CSV table of C-alpha atoms in Angstrom, one decimal:
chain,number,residue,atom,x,y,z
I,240,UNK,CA,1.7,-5.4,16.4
I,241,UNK,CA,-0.9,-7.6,15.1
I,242,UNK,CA,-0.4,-10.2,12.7
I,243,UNK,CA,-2.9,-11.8,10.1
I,244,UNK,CA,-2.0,-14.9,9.0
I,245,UNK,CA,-5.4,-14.7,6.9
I,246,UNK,CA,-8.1,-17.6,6.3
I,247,UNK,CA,-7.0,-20.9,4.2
I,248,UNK,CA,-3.2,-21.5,3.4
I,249,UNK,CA,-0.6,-18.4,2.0
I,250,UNK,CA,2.5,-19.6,0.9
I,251,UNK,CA,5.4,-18.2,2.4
I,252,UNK,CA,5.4,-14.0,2.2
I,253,UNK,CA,7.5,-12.1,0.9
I,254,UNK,CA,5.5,-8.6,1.1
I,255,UNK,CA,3.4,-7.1,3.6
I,256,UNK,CA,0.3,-5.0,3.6
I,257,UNK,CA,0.7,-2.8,7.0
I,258,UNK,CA,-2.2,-0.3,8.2
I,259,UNK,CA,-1.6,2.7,10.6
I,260,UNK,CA,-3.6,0.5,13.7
I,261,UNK,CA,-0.6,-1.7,13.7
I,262,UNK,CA,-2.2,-4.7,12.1
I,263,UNK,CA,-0.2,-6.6,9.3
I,264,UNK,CA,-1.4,-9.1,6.8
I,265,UNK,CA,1.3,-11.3,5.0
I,266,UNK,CA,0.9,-12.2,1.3
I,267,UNK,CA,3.3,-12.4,-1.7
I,268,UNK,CA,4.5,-9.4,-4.4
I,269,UNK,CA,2.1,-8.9,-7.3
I,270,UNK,CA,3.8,-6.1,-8.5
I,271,UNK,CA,7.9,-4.0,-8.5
I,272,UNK,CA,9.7,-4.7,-5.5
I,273,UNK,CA,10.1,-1.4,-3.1
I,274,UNK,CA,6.8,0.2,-1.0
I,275,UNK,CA,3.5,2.0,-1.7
I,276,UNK,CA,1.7,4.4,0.8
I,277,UNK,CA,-1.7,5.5,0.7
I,278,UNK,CA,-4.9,5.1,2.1
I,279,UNK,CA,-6.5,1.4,2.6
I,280,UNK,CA,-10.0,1.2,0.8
I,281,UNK,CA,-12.2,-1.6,-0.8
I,282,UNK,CA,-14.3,-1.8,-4.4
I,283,UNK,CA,-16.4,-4.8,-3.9
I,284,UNK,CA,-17.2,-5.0,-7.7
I,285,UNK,CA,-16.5,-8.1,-9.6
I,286,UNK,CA,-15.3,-6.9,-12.7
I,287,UNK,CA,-13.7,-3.9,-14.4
I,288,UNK,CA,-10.5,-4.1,-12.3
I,289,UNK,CA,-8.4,-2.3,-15.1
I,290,UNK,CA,-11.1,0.7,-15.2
I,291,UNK,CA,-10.5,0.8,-11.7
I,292,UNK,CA,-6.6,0.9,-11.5
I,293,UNK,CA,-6.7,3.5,-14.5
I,294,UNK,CA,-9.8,5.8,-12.5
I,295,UNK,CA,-7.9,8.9,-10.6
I,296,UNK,CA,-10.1,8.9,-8.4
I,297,UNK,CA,-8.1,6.0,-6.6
I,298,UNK,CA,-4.7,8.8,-6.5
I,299,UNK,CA,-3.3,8.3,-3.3
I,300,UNK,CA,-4.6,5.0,-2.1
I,301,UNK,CA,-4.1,1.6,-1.8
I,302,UNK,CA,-6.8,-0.3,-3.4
I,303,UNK,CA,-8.5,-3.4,-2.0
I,304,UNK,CA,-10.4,-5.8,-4.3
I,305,UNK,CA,-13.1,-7.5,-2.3
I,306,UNK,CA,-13.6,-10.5,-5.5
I,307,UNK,CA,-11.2,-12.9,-4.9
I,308,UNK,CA,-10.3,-14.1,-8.4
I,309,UNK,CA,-8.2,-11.2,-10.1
I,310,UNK,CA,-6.8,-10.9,-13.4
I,311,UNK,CA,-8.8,-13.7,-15.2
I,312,UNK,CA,-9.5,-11.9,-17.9
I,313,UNK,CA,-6.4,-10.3,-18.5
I,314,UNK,CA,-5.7,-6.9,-20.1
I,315,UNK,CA,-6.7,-4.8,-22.9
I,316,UNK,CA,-5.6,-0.9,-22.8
I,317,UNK,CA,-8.3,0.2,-24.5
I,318,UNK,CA,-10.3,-0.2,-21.8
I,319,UNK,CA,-8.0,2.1,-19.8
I,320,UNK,CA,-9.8,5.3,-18.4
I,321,UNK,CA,-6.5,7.2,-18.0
I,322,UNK,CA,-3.1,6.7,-19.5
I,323,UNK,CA,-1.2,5.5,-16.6
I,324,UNK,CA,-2.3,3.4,-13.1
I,325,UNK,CA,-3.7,6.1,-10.1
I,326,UNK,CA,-3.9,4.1,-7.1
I,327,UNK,CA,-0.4,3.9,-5.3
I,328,UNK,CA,-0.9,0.1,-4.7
I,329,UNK,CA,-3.2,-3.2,-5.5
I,330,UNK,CA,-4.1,-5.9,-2.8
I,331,UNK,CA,-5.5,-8.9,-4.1
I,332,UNK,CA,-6.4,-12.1,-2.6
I,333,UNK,CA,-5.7,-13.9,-5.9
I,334,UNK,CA,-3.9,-12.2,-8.9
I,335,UNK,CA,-4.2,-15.3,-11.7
I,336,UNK,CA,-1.4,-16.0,-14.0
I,337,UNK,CA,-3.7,-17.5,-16.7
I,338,UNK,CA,-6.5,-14.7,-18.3
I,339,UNK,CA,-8.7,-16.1,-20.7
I,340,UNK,CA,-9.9,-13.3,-23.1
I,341,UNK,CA,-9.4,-12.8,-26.9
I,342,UNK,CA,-8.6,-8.9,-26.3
I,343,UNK,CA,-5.9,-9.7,-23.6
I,344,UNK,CA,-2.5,-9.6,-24.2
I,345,UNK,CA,-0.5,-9.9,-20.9
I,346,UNK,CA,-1.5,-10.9,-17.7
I,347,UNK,CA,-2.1,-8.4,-14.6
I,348,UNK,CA,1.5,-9.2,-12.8
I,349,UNK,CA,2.9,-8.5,-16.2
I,350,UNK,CA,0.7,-4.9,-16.5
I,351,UNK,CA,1.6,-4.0,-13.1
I,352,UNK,CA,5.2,-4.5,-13.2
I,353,UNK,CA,5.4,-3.0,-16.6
I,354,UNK,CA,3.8,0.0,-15.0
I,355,UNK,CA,5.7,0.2,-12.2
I,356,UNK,CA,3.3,-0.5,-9.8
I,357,UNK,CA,3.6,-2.4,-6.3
I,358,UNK,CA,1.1,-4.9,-5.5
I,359,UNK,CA,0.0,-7.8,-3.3
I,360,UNK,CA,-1.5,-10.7,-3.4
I,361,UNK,CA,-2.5,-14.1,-1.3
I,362,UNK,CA,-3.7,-11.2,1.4
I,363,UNK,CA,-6.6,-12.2,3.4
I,364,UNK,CA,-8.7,-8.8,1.8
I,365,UNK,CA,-12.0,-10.1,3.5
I,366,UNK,CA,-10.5,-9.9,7.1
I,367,UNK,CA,-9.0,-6.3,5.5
I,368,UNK,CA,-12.3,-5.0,4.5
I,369,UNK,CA,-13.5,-5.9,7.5
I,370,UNK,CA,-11.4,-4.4,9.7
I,371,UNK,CA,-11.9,-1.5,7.6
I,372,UNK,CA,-15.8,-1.7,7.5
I,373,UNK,CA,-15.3,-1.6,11.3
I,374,UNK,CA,-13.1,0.9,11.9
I,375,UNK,CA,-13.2,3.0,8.6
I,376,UNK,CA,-10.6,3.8,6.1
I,377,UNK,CA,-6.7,4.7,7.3
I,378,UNK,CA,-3.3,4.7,5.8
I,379,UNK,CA,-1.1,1.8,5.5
I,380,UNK,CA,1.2,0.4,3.4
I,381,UNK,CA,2.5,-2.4,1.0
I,382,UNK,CA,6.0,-3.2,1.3
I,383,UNK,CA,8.4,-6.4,-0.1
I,384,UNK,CA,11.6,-4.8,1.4
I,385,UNK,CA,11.1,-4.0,5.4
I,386,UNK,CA,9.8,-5.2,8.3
I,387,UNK,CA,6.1,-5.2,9.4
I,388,UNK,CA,7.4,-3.4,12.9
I,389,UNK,CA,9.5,-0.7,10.5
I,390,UNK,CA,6.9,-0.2,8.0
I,391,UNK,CA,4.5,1.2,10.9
I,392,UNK,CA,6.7,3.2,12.1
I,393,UNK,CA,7.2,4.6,8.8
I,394,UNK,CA,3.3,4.7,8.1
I,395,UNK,CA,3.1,6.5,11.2
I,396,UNK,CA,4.9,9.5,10.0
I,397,UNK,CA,3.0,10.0,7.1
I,398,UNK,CA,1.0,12.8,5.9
I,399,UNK,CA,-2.7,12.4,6.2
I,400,UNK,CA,-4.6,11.4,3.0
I,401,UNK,CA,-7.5,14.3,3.8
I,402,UNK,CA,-4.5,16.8,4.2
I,403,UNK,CA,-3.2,16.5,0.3
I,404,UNK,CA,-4.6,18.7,-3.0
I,405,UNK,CA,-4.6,15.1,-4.7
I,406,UNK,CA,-6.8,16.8,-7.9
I,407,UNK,CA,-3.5,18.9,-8.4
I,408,UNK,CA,-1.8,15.9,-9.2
I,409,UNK,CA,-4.1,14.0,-11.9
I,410,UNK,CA,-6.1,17.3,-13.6
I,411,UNK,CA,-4.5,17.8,-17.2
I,412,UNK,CA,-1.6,20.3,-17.2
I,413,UNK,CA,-2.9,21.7,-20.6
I,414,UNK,CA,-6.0,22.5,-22.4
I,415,UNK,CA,-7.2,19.8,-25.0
I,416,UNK,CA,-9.8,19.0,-27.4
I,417,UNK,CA,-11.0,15.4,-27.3
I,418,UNK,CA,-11.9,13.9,-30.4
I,419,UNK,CA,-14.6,15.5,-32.8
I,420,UNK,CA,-12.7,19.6,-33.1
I,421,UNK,CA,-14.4,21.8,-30.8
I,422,UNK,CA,-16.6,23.4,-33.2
I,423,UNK,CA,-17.5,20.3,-34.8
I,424,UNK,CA,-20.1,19.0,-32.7
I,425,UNK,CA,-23.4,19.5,-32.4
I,426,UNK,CA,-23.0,20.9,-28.6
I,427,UNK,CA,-19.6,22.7,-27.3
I,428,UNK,CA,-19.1,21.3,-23.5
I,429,UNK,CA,-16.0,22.4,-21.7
I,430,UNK,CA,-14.8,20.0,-19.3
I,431,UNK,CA,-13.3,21.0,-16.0
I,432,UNK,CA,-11.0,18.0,-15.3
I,433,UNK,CA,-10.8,17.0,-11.6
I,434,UNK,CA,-9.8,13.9,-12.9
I,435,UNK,CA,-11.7,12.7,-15.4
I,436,UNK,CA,-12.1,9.2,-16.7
I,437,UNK,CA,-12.2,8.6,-20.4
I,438,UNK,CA,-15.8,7.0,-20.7
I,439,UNK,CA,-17.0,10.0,-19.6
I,440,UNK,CA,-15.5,11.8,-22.8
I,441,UNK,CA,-17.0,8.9,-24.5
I,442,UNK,CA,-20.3,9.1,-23.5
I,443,UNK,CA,-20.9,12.8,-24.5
I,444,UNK,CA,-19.3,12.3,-27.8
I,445,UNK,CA,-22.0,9.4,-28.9
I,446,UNK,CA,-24.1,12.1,-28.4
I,447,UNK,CA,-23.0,14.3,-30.6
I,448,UNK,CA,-20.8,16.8,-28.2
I,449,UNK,CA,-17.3,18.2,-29.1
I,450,UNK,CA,-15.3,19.0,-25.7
I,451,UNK,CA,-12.6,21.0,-24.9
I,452,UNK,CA,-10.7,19.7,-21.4
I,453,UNK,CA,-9.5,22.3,-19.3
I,454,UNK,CA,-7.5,22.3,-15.6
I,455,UNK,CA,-9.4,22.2,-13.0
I,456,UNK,CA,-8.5,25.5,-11.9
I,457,UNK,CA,-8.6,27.3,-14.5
I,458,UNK,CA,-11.0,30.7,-14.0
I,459,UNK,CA,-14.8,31.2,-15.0
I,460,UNK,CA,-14.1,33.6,-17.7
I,461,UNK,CA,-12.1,31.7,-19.4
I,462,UNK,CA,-14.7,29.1,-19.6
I,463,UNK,CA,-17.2,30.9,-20.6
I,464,UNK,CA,-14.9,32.7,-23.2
I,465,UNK,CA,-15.4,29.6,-25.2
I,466,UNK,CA,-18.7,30.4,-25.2
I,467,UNK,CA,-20.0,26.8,-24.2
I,468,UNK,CA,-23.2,25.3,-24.3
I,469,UNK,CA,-22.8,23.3,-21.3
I,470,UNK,CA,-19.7,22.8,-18.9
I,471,UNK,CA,-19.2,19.5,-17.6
I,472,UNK,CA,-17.4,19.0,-13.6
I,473,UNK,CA,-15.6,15.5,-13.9
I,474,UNK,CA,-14.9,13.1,-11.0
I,475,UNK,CA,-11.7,13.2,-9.1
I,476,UNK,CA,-10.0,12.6,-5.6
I,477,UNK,CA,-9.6,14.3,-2.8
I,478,UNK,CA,-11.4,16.0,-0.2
I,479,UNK,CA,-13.0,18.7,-1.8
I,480,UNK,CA,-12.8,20.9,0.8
I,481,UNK,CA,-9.2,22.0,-0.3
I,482,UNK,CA,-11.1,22.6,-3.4
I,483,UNK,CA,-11.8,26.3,-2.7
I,484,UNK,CA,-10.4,27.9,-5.8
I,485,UNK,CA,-12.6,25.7,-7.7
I,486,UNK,CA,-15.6,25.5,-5.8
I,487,UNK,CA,-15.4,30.1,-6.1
I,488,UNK,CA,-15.1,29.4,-10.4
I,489,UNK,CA,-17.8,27.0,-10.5
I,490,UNK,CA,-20.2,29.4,-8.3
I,491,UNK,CA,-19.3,31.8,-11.0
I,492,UNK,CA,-20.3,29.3,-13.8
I,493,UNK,CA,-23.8,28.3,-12.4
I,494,UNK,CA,-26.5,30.9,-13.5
I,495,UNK,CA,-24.6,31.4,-16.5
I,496,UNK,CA,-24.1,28.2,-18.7
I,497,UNK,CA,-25.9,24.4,-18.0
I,498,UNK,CA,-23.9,22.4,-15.6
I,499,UNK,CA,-23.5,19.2,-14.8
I,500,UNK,CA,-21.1,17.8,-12.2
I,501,UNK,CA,-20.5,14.0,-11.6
I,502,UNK,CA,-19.1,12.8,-8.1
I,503,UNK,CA,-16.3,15.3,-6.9
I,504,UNK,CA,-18.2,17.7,-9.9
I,505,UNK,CA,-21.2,17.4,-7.6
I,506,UNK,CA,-19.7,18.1,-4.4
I,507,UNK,CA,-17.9,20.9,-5.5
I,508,UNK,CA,-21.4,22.2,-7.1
I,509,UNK,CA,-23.0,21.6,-3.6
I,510,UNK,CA,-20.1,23.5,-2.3
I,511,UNK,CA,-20.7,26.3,-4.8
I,512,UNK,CA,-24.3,26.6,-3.5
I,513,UNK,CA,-23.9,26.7,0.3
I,514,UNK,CA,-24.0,23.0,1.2
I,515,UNK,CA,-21.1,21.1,3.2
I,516,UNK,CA,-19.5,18.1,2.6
I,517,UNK,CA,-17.9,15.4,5.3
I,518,UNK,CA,-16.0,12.2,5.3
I,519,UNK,CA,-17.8,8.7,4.9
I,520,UNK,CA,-16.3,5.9,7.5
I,521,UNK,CA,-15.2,3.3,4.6
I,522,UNK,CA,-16.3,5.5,1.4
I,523,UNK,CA,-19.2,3.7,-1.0
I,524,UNK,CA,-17.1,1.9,-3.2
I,525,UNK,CA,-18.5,-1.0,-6.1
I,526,UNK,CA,-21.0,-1.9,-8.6
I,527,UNK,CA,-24.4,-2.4,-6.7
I,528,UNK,CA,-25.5,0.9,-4.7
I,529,UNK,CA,-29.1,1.8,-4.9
I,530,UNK,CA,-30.3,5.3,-5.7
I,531,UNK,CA,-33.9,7.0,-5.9
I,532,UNK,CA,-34.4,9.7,-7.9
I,533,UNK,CA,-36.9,12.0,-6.0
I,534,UNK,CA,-38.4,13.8,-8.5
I,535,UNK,CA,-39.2,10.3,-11.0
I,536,UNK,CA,-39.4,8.2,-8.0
I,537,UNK,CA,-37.3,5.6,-10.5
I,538,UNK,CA,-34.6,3.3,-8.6
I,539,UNK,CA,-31.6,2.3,-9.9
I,540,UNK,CA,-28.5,0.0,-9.6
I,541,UNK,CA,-25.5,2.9,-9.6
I,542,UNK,CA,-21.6,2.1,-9.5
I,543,UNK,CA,-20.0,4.7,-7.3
I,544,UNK,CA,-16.3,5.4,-6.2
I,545,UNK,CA,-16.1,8.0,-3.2
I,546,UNK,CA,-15.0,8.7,-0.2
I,547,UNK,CA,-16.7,11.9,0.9
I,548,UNK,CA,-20.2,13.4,0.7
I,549,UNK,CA,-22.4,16.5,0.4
I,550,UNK,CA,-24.7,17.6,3.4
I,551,UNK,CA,-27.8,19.2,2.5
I,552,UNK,CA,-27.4,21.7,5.1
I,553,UNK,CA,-26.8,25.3,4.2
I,554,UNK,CA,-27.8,24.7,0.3
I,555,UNK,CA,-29.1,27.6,-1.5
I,556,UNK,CA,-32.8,27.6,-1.1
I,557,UNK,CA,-32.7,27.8,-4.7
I,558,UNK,CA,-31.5,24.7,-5.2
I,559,UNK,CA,-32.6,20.8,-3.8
I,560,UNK,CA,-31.6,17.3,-3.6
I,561,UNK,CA,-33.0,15.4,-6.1
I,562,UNK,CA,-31.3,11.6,-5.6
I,563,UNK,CA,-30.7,9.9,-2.4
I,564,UNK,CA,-28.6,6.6,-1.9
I,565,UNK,CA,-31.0,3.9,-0.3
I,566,UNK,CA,-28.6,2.4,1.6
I,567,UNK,CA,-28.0,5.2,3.8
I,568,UNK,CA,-29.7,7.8,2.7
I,569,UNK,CA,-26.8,9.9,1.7
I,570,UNK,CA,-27.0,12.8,-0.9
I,571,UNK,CA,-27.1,11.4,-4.9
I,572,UNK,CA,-27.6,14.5,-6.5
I,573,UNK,CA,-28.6,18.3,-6.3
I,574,UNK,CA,-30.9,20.4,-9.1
I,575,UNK,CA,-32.0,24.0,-9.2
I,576,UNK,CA,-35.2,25.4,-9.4
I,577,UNK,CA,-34.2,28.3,-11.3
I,578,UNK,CA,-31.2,27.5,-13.3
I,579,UNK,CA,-30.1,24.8,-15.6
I,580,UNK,CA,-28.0,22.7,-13.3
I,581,UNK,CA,-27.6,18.8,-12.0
I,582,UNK,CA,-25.5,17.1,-10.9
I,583,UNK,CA,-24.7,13.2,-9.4
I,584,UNK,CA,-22.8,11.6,-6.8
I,585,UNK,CA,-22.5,8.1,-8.7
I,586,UNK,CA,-21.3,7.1,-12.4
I,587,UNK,CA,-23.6,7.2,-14.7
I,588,UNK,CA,-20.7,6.7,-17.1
I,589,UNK,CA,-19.3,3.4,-15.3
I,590,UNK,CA,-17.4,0.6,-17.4
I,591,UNK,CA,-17.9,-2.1,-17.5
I,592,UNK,CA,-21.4,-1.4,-15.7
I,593,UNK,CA,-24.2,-1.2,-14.3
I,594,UNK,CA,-25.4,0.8,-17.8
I,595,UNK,CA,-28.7,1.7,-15.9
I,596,UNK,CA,-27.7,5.3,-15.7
I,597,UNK,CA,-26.3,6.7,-19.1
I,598,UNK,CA,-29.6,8.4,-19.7
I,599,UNK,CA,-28.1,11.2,-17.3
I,600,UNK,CA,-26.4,12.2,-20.2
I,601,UNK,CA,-29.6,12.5,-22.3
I,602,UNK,CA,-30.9,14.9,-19.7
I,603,UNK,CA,-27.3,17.0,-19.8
I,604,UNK,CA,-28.0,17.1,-23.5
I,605,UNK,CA,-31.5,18.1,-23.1
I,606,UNK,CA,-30.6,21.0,-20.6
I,607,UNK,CA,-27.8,22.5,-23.1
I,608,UNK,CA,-30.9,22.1,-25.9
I,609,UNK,CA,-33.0,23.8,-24.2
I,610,UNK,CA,-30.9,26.5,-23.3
I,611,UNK,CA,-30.2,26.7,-26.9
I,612,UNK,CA,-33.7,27.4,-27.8
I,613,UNK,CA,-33.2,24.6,-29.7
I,614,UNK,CA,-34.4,21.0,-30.5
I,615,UNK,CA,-31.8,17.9,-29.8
């Protein structure tokens, strides 16, 4: 087994952060004593780390902060994108005990343990991100109460993250209205919640939407029972190829009502219309991705949060990619020709930022106008 003792001093440990290559990186409990499985990945924003613990999109992992300085500006749950923390576990290099922020009223150590949730800190998570940059994402672990040798062996037996229906466990178990009463607004959107993030909601109330939240696996028909003007395919975790059921419902949907998926909502849109999707190596993760939009030829500064993406091949000739990421050149978003449909890979809705995208709303609104007959 290999041991990081990390750059700089660490005072002594008393938790470890183990992956499933054997290497261990010793650093103190942030968080509850006991363990937290999941798989290892990085965000390298600098802000908005209590957005990021409450996105679902994080269910089932263990989530690295690449800024080194955590928990300066304490918390504030109304911020919070979901009501409870999604990723199994936090790694830190530094979680500060003094936040400065007139909104804050307890400090991150305090959240976490309130919450339940294990964490650790004084962990070298440069030489962690780049061992995982290197050799791409894998499970590990965080533990206060074992061994480094028994919590690999214990890592070793786990199920792998790409094996597990992780939207089953953060999609609503009910139907809801958010906010303004369905009925109320100017535009009726039904939301299919993979696992939806509350800014999201937000955004398509300002402009004027009432939405009804429904599973993420509830049927077409019902959907369109509500006789929407628009249905909206959250974000959620998970690879969405065990999203079958729901990829069949949305195929069903398209043609018939706008749609407009974000992240895991665009790759199970792709999915509805022929295309394939396939695991990225360490996932884009942050607050500084740059994407073209192909038909505008505008650039912009996108935060994104996934682990998988769509390939073009196979997509319904009807339909086309209409945003690339310029880093790699991976698939943004997808538009049809023919019927009133887009969708994106990033987060146009993203707290606390970039805000460079929230006009992708506008044009959700514009499409469920025009498909009115109507003026916005």
């Amino acid at each position: 087994m290999e041991r990081s003792g990390g750059s700089g001093r660490v005072p002594v440990s008393n938790a470890w952060l183990v992956l499933a290559d054997g290497t261990a990186y010793p650093g103190r409990a942030a968080g509850i004593e006991g363990h937290a499985d999941g798989e290892v990945v990085f965000n390298t924003s600098m802000t908005g780390y209590q957005e990021m613990l409450t996105d679902p999109s994080y269910a089932g992992q263990l989530l690295v902060l690449t800024y080194p300085l955590i928990g300066n500006y304490g918390i504030d749950e109304r911020v919070e994108e979901s009501a409870r923390i999604q990723p199994a576990g936090l790694i830190v290099r530094q979680a500060t005990g003094q936040p400065s922020h007139l909104r804050s009223h307890r400090t991150l150590r305090e959240y976490l343990e309130a919450r339940g949730v294990v964490a650790i800190d004084g962990v070298d998570t440069r030489a962690v991100t780049r061992r995982i940059r290197r050799h791409g994402v894998m499970l590990g672990t965080i533990t206060t109460h074992e061994t480094p040798e028994q919590a690999l062996a214990r890592v070793r037996d786990l199920p792998g993250y790409d094996d597990i229906n992780w939207v089953a466990s953060v999609t609503t178990q009910r139907v809801y209205d958010w906010s303004i009463p369905l009925g109320e607004g100017k535009y009726r959107v039904a939301l299919l919640d993979g696992g939806v993030k509350r800014n999201i909601m937000r955004m398509l109330e300002k402009r004027g939407c009432s939405i009804r939240v429904f599973p993420a696996d509830t049927p077409a028909d019902e959907i369109l029972a509500l006789h929407p003007d628009g249905v909206c395919l959250s974000p959620g975790p998970g690879d969405p190829r065990l999203l079958d059921g729901m990829v069949r419902e949305v195929g069903r949907l398209i043609g018939q009502v706008p749609v407009f998926g974000i992240c895991l909502g665009h790759q199970v849109a792709a999915r509805a219309l022929g295309a394939g999707t396939f695991k990225l190596p360490f996932g884009h993760r942050g607050g500084n991705h740059p994407v073209k939009d192909l038909v505008s030829g505008r650039v912009t500064i996108t935060a994104q949060n996934h682990g998988y993406a769509v390939d073009p091949d196979g997509l319904d000739s009807s339909a086309f990619v209409s945003h690339i990421n310029l880093n790699d050149g991976t698939v943004e978003g997808i538009a049809s020709k023919k019927d009133p449909l887009m969708t994106i890979q990033y987060h146009s809705e993203a707290c606390p930022g970039p805000l460079d995208n929230d006009y992708i709303f506008d044009r959700f609104v514009e499409l469920m106008a025009t498909a009115k007959g109507g003026v916005r």
